[in-house]
Amino acid sequence: MGARFVAALGRVQTVQGFLLGLLMLAMTFGYATNVLVREIMPSLAPRLAWIDEVSLFGLVWIVFLAIGLALESGRHISMRMLLDRMPPSAQRLVKIVINLLGLVFSVYMLKVGWEITAFVARSGQTSPTLGFSVAWLYGIMPVGFLLLAAQYLVELLGLSDRFAREIDPMHHL
């Protein structure tokens, strides 16, 4: 069961990575277009006011889609100096506590995110430029924390160990 769960999570993470790249490209293209239009044809700029709103939605989605991937790759903020100086048995215990607290926090935030999204959806609040339900903005929060909780669960079950990976600080620069 564990191997299938990890494989399924890996497929979800592949889709996450694709969506993150797509959102970043769309935001870059949108902002570049917006700047060019403002400089070249200022009279058309008001017609592109929606780009800022779409980019805001995209940025929020990027943050919440990326939190699980950041944990999986060992890129969350961590202080390994103390952990590395502990004996192996203490390291195992500390890792379990860290992952358990992370899982509990993620599940709690999933619940809070779900409640906020439901509240906003019931309120009928819409975005000013596009008229989209603001629930689309908040709706990614429970999804992101669900994916983060799944990654903490993988760590707790011993199917992955982000602490064992050496992180190259120059990677992605």
CSV table of C-alpha atoms in Angstrom, one decimal:
chain,number,residue,atom,x,y,z
A,1,MET,CA,0.0,0.0,0.0
A,2,GLY,CA,2.8,2.4,0.9
A,3,ALA,CA,4.5,2.1,-2.5
A,4,ARG,CA,1.3,2.7,-4.3
A,5,PHE,CA,0.6,5.8,-2.2
A,6,VAL,CA,4.0,7.2,-2.9
A,7,ALA,CA,3.6,6.5,-6.6
A,8,ALA,CA,0.2,8.2,-6.7
A,9,LEU,CA,1.6,11.2,-4.8
A,10,GLY,CA,4.5,11.3,-7.2
A,11,ARG,CA,2.0,11.5,-10.1
A,12,VAL,CA,0.1,14.3,-8.3
A,13,GLN,CA,3.4,16.1,-7.8
A,14,THR,CA,4.2,15.8,-11.5
A,15,VAL,CA,0.9,17.6,-12.2
A,16,GLN,CA,1.7,20.1,-9.5
A,17,GLY,CA,5.0,20.9,-11.1
A,18,PHE,CA,3.4,21.3,-14.6
A,19,LEU,CA,0.7,23.6,-13.2
A,20,LEU,CA,3.3,25.7,-11.3
A,21,GLY,CA,5.3,26.1,-14.5
A,22,LEU,CA,2.2,27.0,-16.5
A,23,LEU,CA,1.1,29.6,-13.9
A,24,MET,CA,4.5,31.2,-13.8
A,25,LEU,CA,4.6,31.4,-17.6
A,26,ALA,CA,1.1,32.8,-17.8
A,27,MET,CA,1.9,35.4,-15.1
A,28,THR,CA,5.1,36.4,-16.8
A,29,PHE,CA,3.5,36.8,-20.2
A,30,GLY,CA,0.5,38.7,-18.6
A,31,TYR,CA,2.7,41.1,-16.8
A,32,ALA,CA,5.0,41.7,-19.7
A,33,THR,CA,2.0,42.3,-22.0
A,34,ASN,CA,0.5,44.7,-19.4
A,35,VAL,CA,3.7,46.7,-19.1
A,36,LEU,CA,4.2,46.9,-22.9
A,37,VAL,CA,0.6,48.1,-23.4
A,38,ARG,CA,0.9,50.7,-20.7
A,39,GLU,CA,4.1,52.1,-22.3
A,40,ILE,CA,3.1,51.8,-26.0
A,41,MET,CA,-0.6,52.3,-26.0
A,42,PRO,CA,-1.7,53.8,-22.6
A,43,SER,CA,-5.3,54.3,-23.8
A,44,LEU,CA,-5.7,50.5,-23.9
A,45,ALA,CA,-4.2,49.9,-20.5
A,46,PRO,CA,-7.6,50.0,-18.6
A,47,ARG,CA,-8.8,47.1,-20.7
A,48,LEU,CA,-6.1,45.0,-19.3
A,49,ALA,CA,-6.7,45.7,-15.6
A,50,TRP,CA,-7.9,42.1,-15.2
A,51,ILE,CA,-4.3,40.9,-15.7
A,52,ASP,CA,-3.3,42.1,-12.2
A,53,GLU,CA,-6.2,40.2,-10.7
A,54,VAL,CA,-5.4,37.0,-12.6
A,55,SER,CA,-1.8,37.3,-11.5
A,56,LEU,CA,-2.8,37.7,-7.9
A,57,PHE,CA,-4.9,34.6,-8.1
A,58,GLY,CA,-2.0,32.8,-9.8
A,59,LEU,CA,0.5,33.9,-7.1
A,60,VAL,CA,-1.7,32.6,-4.3
A,61,TRP,CA,-2.2,29.3,-6.3
A,62,ILE,CA,1.6,29.0,-6.8
A,63,VAL,CA,2.3,29.4,-3.1
A,64,PHE,CA,-0.2,26.7,-2.0
A,65,LEU,CA,0.6,24.3,-4.8
A,66,ALA,CA,4.3,24.5,-4.0
A,67,ILE,CA,4.3,23.9,-0.3
A,68,GLY,CA,4.1,20.1,-0.5
A,69,LEU,CA,6.7,20.0,-3.3
A,70,ALA,CA,9.0,22.2,-1.2
A,71,LEU,CA,8.7,19.8,1.7
A,72,GLU,CA,9.2,16.7,-0.5
A,73,SER,CA,12.4,18.2,-1.9
A,74,GLY,CA,13.7,19.2,1.5
A,75,ARG,CA,13.4,22.9,0.7
A,76,HIS,CA,11.3,24.0,3.7
A,77,ILE,CA,13.3,26.1,6.3
A,78,SER,CA,15.1,23.7,8.6
A,79,MET,CA,17.9,23.8,11.1
A,80,ARG,CA,19.9,20.6,10.7
A,81,MET,CA,22.9,21.6,12.8
A,82,LEU,CA,21.4,20.5,16.1
A,83,LEU,CA,19.7,17.4,14.6
A,84,ASP,CA,23.0,16.3,13.0
A,85,ARG,CA,24.8,16.4,16.4
A,86,MET,CA,22.2,14.1,18.0
A,87,PRO,CA,22.7,10.3,18.3
A,88,PRO,CA,20.7,8.3,15.6
A,89,SER,CA,18.0,7.3,18.1
A,90,ALA,CA,17.3,10.9,19.1
A,91,GLN,CA,17.4,12.0,15.5
A,92,ARG,CA,14.7,9.4,14.7
A,93,LEU,CA,12.5,10.6,17.6
A,94,VAL,CA,12.9,14.3,16.6
A,95,LYS,CA,12.1,13.6,13.0
A,96,ILE,CA,8.9,11.7,14.0
A,97,VAL,CA,7.9,14.6,16.3
A,98,ILE,CA,8.6,17.2,13.6
A,99,ASN,CA,6.6,15.2,11.0
A,100,LEU,CA,3.8,14.5,13.4
A,101,LEU,CA,3.5,18.2,14.3
A,102,GLY,CA,3.7,19.1,10.6
A,103,LEU,CA,0.9,16.6,9.8
A,104,VAL,CA,-1.3,17.9,12.6
A,105,PHE,CA,-0.8,21.5,11.6
A,106,SER,CA,-1.4,20.7,7.9
A,107,VAL,CA,-4.7,18.9,8.8
A,108,TYR,CA,-5.8,21.8,11.0
A,109,MET,CA,-5.0,24.3,8.2
A,110,LEU,CA,-6.8,22.1,5.7
A,111,LYS,CA,-9.9,22.3,8.0
A,112,VAL,CA,-9.5,26.1,8.4
A,113,GLY,CA,-9.0,26.6,4.7
A,114,TRP,CA,-12.1,24.5,3.9
A,115,GLU,CA,-14.2,26.6,6.3
A,116,ILE,CA,-12.9,29.9,4.9
A,117,THR,CA,-13.5,28.7,1.4
A,118,ALA,CA,-17.1,27.6,2.2
A,119,PHE,CA,-17.8,30.9,4.0
A,120,VAL,CA,-16.5,33.0,1.1
A,121,ALA,CA,-18.5,30.8,-1.4
A,122,ARG,CA,-21.7,31.3,0.7
A,123,SER,CA,-21.1,35.0,0.9
A,124,GLY,CA,-21.1,35.3,-2.9
A,125,GLN,CA,-18.1,37.6,-2.9
A,126,THR,CA,-16.7,38.2,-6.3
A,127,SER,CA,-13.4,39.6,-7.6
A,128,PRO,CA,-13.8,43.2,-8.7
A,129,THR,CA,-12.5,43.0,-12.3
A,130,LEU,CA,-13.4,39.5,-13.5
A,131,GLY,CA,-16.4,38.8,-11.4
A,132,PHE,CA,-15.1,35.4,-10.4
A,133,SER,CA,-16.1,33.9,-7.0
A,134,VAL,CA,-13.4,34.7,-4.5
A,135,ALA,CA,-13.8,31.1,-3.4
A,136,TRP,CA,-11.5,30.2,-6.3
A,137,LEU,CA,-8.8,32.3,-4.6
A,138,TYR,CA,-9.3,30.7,-1.2
A,139,GLY,CA,-10.1,27.2,-2.5
A,140,ILE,CA,-6.4,26.4,-3.2
A,141,MET,CA,-5.6,26.7,0.5
A,142,PRO,CA,-7.2,23.4,1.6
A,143,VAL,CA,-5.8,21.7,-1.5
A,144,GLY,CA,-2.3,22.9,-0.7
A,145,PHE,CA,-2.5,21.8,2.9
A,146,LEU,CA,-4.0,18.4,1.9
A,147,LEU,CA,-0.9,17.8,-0.4
A,148,LEU,CA,1.4,19.0,2.4
A,149,ALA,CA,-0.3,16.6,4.9
A,150,ALA,CA,0.1,13.7,2.4
A,151,GLN,CA,3.8,14.5,2.2
A,152,TYR,CA,4.2,14.6,6.0
A,153,LEU,CA,2.3,11.2,6.1
A,154,VAL,CA,4.8,9.8,3.6
A,155,GLU,CA,7.6,11.0,5.9
A,156,LEU,CA,5.9,9.6,9.0
A,157,LEU,CA,5.4,6.2,7.4
A,158,GLY,CA,9.2,6.1,6.6
A,159,LEU,CA,8.6,6.0,2.9
A,160,SER,CA,10.7,9.1,2.3
A,161,ASP,CA,13.3,11.0,4.4
A,162,ARG,CA,13.8,14.6,3.4
A,163,PHE,CA,16.4,14.9,6.2
A,164,ALA,CA,18.6,12.4,4.5
A,165,ARG,CA,19.0,14.5,1.4
A,166,GLU,CA,21.8,16.8,0.9
A,167,ILE,CA,20.6,20.1,-0.5
A,168,ASP,CA,22.8,22.0,-2.9
A,169,PRO,CA,22.2,25.7,-2.1
A,170,MET,CA,23.1,26.6,-5.7
A,171,HIS,CA,20.4,24.3,-7.2
A,172,HIS,CA,17.9,26.3,-9.3
A,173,LEU,CA,20.1,29.4,-9.4
